[in-house]
Coordinates of C-alpha atoms in Angstrom, one line a residue:
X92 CA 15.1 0.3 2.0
X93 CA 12.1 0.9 -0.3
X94 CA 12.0 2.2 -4.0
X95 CA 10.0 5.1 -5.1
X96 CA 7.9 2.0 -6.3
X97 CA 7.3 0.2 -3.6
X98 CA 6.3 3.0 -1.3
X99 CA 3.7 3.9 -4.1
X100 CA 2.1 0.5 -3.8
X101 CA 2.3 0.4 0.0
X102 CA 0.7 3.9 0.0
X103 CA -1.8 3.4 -3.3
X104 CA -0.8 6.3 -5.1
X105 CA 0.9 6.7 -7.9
X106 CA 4.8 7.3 -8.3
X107 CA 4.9 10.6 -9.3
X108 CA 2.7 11.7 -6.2
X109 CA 5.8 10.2 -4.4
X110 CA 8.4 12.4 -5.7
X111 CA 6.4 15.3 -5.7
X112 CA 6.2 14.8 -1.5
X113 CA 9.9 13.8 -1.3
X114 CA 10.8 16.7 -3.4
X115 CA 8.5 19.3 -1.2
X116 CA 10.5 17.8 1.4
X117 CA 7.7 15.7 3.2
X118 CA 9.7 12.1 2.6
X119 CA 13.1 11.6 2.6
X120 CA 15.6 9.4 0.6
X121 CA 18.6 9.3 -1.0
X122 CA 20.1 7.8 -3.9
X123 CA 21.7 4.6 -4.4
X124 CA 24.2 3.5 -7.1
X125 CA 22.2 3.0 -9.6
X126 CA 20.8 6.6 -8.9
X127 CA 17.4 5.4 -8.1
X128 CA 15.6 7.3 -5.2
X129 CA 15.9 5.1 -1.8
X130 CA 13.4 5.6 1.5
X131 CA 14.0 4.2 4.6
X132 CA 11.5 1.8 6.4
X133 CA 9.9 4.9 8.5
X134 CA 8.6 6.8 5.4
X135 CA 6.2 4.1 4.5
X136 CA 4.4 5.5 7.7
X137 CA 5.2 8.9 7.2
X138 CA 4.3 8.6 3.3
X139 CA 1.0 6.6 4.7
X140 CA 0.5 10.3 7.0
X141 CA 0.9 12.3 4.0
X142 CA -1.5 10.5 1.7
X143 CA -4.1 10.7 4.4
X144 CA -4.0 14.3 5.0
X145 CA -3.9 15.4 1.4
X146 CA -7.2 13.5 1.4
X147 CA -8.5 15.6 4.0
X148 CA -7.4 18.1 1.7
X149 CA -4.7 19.7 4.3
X150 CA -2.1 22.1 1.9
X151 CA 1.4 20.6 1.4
X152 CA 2.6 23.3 3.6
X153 CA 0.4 22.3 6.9
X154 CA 1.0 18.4 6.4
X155 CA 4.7 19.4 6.9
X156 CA 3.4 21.4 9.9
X157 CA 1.4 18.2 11.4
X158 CA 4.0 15.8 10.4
X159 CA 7.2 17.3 12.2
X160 CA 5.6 18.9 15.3
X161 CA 6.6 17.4 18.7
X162 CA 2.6 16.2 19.2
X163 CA 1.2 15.7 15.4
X164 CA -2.3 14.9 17.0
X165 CA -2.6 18.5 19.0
X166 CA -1.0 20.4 15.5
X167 CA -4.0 18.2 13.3
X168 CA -6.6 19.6 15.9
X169 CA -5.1 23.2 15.8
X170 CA -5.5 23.0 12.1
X171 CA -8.6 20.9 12.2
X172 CA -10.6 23.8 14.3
X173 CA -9.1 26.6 11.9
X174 CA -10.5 24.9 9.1
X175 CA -13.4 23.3 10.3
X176 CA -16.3 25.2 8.3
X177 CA -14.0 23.8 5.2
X178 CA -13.0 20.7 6.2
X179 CA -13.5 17.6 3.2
X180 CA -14.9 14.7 4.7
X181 CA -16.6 13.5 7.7
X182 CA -15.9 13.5 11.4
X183 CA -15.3 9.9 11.3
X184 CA -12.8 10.7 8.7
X185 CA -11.0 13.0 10.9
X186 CA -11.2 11.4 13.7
X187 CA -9.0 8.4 12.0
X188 CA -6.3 10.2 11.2
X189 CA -6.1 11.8 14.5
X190 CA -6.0 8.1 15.9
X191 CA -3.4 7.8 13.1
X192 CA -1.3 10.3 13.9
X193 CA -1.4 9.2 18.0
X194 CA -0.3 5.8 17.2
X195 CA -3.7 4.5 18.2
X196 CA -5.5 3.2 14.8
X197 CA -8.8 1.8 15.0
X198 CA -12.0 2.1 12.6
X199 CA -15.1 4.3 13.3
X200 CA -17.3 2.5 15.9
X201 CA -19.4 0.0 14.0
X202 CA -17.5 -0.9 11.0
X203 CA -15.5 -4.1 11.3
X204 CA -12.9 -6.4 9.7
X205 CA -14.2 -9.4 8.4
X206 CA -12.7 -12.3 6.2
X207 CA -14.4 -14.0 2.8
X208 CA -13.1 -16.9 0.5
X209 CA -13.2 -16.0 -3.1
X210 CA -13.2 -18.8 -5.9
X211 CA -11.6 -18.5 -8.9
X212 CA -13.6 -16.9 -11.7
X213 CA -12.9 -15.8 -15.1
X214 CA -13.3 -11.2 -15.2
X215 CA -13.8 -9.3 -17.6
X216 CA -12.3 -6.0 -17.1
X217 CA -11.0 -2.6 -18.4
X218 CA -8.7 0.2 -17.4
X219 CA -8.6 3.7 -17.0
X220 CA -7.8 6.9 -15.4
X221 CA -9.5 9.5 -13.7
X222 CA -9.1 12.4 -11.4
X223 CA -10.7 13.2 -8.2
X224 CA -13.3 15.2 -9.4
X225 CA -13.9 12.9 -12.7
X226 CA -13.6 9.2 -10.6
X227 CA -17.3 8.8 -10.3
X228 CA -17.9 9.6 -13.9
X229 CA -15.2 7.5 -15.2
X230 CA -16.5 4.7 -13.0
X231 CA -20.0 4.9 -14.6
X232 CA -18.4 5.0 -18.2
X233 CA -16.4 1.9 -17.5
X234 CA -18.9 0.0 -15.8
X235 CA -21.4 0.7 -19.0
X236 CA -19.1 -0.3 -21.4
X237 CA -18.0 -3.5 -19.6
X238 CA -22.0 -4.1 -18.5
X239 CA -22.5 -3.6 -22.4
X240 CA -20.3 -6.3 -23.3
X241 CA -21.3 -9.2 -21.2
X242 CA -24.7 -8.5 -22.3
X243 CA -23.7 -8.5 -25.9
X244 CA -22.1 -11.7 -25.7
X245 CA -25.2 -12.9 -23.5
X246 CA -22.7 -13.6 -20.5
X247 CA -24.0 -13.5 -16.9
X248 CA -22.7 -11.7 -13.9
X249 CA -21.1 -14.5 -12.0
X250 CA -20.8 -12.3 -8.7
X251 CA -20.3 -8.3 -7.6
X252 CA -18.5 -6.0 -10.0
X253 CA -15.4 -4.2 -8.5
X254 CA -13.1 -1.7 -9.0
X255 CA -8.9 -2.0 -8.8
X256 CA -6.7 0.5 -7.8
X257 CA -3.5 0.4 -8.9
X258 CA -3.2 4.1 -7.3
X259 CA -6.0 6.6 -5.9
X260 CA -6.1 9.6 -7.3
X261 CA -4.5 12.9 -5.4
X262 CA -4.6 16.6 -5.9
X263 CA -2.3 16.4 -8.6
X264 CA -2.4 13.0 -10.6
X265 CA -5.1 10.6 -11.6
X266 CA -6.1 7.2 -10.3
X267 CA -5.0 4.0 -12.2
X268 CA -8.5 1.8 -12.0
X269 CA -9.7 -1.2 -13.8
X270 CA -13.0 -2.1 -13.5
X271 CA -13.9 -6.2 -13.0
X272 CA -16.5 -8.1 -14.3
X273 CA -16.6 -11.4 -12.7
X274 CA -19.1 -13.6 -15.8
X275 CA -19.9 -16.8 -16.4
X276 CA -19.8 -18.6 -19.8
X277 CA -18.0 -17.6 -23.2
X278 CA -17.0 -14.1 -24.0
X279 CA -14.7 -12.5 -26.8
X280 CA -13.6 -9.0 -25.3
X281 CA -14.1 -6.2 -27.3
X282 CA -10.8 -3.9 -28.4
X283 CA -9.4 -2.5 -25.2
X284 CA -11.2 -4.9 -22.9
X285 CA -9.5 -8.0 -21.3
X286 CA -10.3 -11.3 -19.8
X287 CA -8.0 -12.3 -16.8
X288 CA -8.6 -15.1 -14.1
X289 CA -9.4 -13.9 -10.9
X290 CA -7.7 -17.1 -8.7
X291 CA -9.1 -18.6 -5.7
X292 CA -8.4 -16.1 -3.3
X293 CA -9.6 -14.8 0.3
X294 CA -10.3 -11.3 1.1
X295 CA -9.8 -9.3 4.0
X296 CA -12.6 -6.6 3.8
X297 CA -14.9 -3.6 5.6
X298 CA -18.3 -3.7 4.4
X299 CA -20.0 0.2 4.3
X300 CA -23.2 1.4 4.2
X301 CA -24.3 4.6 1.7
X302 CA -23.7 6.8 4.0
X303 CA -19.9 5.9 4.4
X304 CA -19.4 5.2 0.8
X305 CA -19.8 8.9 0.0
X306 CA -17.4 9.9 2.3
X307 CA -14.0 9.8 0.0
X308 CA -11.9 10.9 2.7
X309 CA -13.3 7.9 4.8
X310 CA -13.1 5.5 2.0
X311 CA -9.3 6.5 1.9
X312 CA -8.9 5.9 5.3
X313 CA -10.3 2.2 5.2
X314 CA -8.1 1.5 2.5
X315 CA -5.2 2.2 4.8
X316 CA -6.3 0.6 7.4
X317 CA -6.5 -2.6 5.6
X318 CA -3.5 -2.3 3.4
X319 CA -1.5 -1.4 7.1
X320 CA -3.4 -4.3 8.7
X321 CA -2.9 -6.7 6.0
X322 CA 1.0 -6.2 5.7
X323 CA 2.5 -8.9 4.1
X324 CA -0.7 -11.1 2.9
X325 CA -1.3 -8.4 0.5
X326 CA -1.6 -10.3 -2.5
X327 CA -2.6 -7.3 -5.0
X328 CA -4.0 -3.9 -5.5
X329 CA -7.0 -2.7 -3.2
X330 CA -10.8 -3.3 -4.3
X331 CA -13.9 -1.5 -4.1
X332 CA -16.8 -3.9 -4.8
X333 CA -20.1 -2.5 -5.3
X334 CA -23.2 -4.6 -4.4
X335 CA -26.7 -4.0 -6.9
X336 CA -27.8 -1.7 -4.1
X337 CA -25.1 0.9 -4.7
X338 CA -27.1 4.2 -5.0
X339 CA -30.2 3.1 -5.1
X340 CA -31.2 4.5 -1.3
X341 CA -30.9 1.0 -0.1
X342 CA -29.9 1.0 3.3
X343 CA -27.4 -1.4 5.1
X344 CA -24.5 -3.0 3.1
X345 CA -24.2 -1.3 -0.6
X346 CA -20.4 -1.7 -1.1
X347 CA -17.3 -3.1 0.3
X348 CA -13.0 -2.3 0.8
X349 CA -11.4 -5.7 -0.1
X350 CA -7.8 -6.7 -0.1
X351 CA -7.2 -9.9 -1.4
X352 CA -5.0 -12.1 0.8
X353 CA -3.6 -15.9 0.7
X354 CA -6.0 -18.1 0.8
X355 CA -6.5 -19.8 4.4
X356 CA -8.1 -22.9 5.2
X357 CA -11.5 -22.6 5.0
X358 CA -13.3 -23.1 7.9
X359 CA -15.6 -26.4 9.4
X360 CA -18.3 -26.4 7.4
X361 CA -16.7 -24.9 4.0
X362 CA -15.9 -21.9 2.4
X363 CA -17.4 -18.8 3.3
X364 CA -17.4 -15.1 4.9
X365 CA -16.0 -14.9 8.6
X366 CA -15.2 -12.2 11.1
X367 CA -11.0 -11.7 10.9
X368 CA -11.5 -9.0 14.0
X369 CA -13.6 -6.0 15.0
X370 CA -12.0 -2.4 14.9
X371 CA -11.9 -1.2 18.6

């Protein structure tokens, strides 16, 4: 049995956008004796189906009309071609969570799941919150004010910054981000900034180009791709790391979906990036 917690984190969204769906009747639990809300295994997929059709932004009211027809996949295309002129995100993105919702996941032809070793480093970092319409402002904001800091305290980037989400934002309740720093040298952190260590890590991650980096729905659909296909090795919240050629009309490679996992052997050689599996 899962907690109203634990289904949050398996799901990246926030608690209170897991009550909401089990009180529209989308997941179902019960309470326990302690009178905490209890789901059985199943609604982590089901919760998983919910979160990725919201993000398409399918109504409360047709997600309940995907999710309990006797072929999900034909309902989502019924729905799909009623909506099409106003669907949110990309083809790519609908076409994964019709794979989803077959039973047949796999990541849009050319992206690929590859495997890095991360060293440990000191971050500087900072939360926040934001909505879906305010996450790429917010992001800005807190990238500044941590940018502003390390150069302040004449402290060096000592690799990509990245962003942590505790929980992605939904239609209804904000994201939980912090945004990292990796630096090298000394560093005070200013008031409501802090300096954790980043352990030696690896992590399990989809590169994207520009293209697919403005796709939010997409985006949300890597993110569960990885957190399903990383299972148990999950060893925190999901990253998005953002490479100096973020926006800049660079093409190839301008950010990446991490999730950081135990660390493995390194290979022959030492330490390094290597392919963990292609998406079919």
């Amino acid at each position: 049995m899962f907690t109203t917690g634990q289904i949050a984190r398996l799901t990246s969204v926030s608690q209170k956008a897991i009550r909401l769906y089990a009180d529209r009747g989308l997941l179902v639990s019960r309470r326990d004796d302690a009178d905490r809300r209890i789901f059985a295994e199943d609604q982590v997929e089901r919760a998983r189906r919910v979160v990725l059709l919201r993000s398409l932004d399918v109504s409360l009211a047709e997600v309940a009309t995907v999710l309990d027809a006797d072929d999900s996949a034909a309902a989502f295309d019924t729905m799909r071609d009623r909506h099409r002129r106003h669907a949110v995100g990309s083809d790519e993105a609908l076409d994964y969570v019709r794979t989803l919702l077959r039973g047949e996941v796999a990541l849009p032809a050319g992206l690929e799941v590859r495997r890095r070793t991360i060293p440990e480093r000191a971050v500087l970092g900072v939360r926040g919150e934001a909505s879906l319409a305010d996450t790429g402002a917010v992001l800005r904001d807190l990238t500044g004010r941590v940018f502003a800091a390390l150069t302040a305290a004449d402290a060096p980037l000592g690799g990509p910054v990245y962003v942590e989400f505790r929980s992605r934002a939904t239609e209804t309740y904000p994201a939980d981000l912090r945004v990292c720093a990796p630096f090298e040298g000394a560093i005070r952190p200013p008031e409501g900034m802090e300096i954790t260590l980043d352990p030696a890590h690896d992590e399990v991650f989809v590169s994207l180009d520009q293209v697919h980096a403005d796709d939010q729905a997409l985006l949300v659909g890597v993110h569960d791709f990885l957190t399903a296909h990383c299972g148990p090795q999950r060893e925190g919240p999901n990253r998005e790391v953002y490479l100096p050629s973020f926006a800049t009309g660079a093409t190839g490679e301008v950010m990446s979906i991490a999730v950081p996992v135990s660390l493995a052997e390194p290979p022959a050689g030492g330490a390094g990036e290597r392919t963990a599996g292609r998406a079919a």
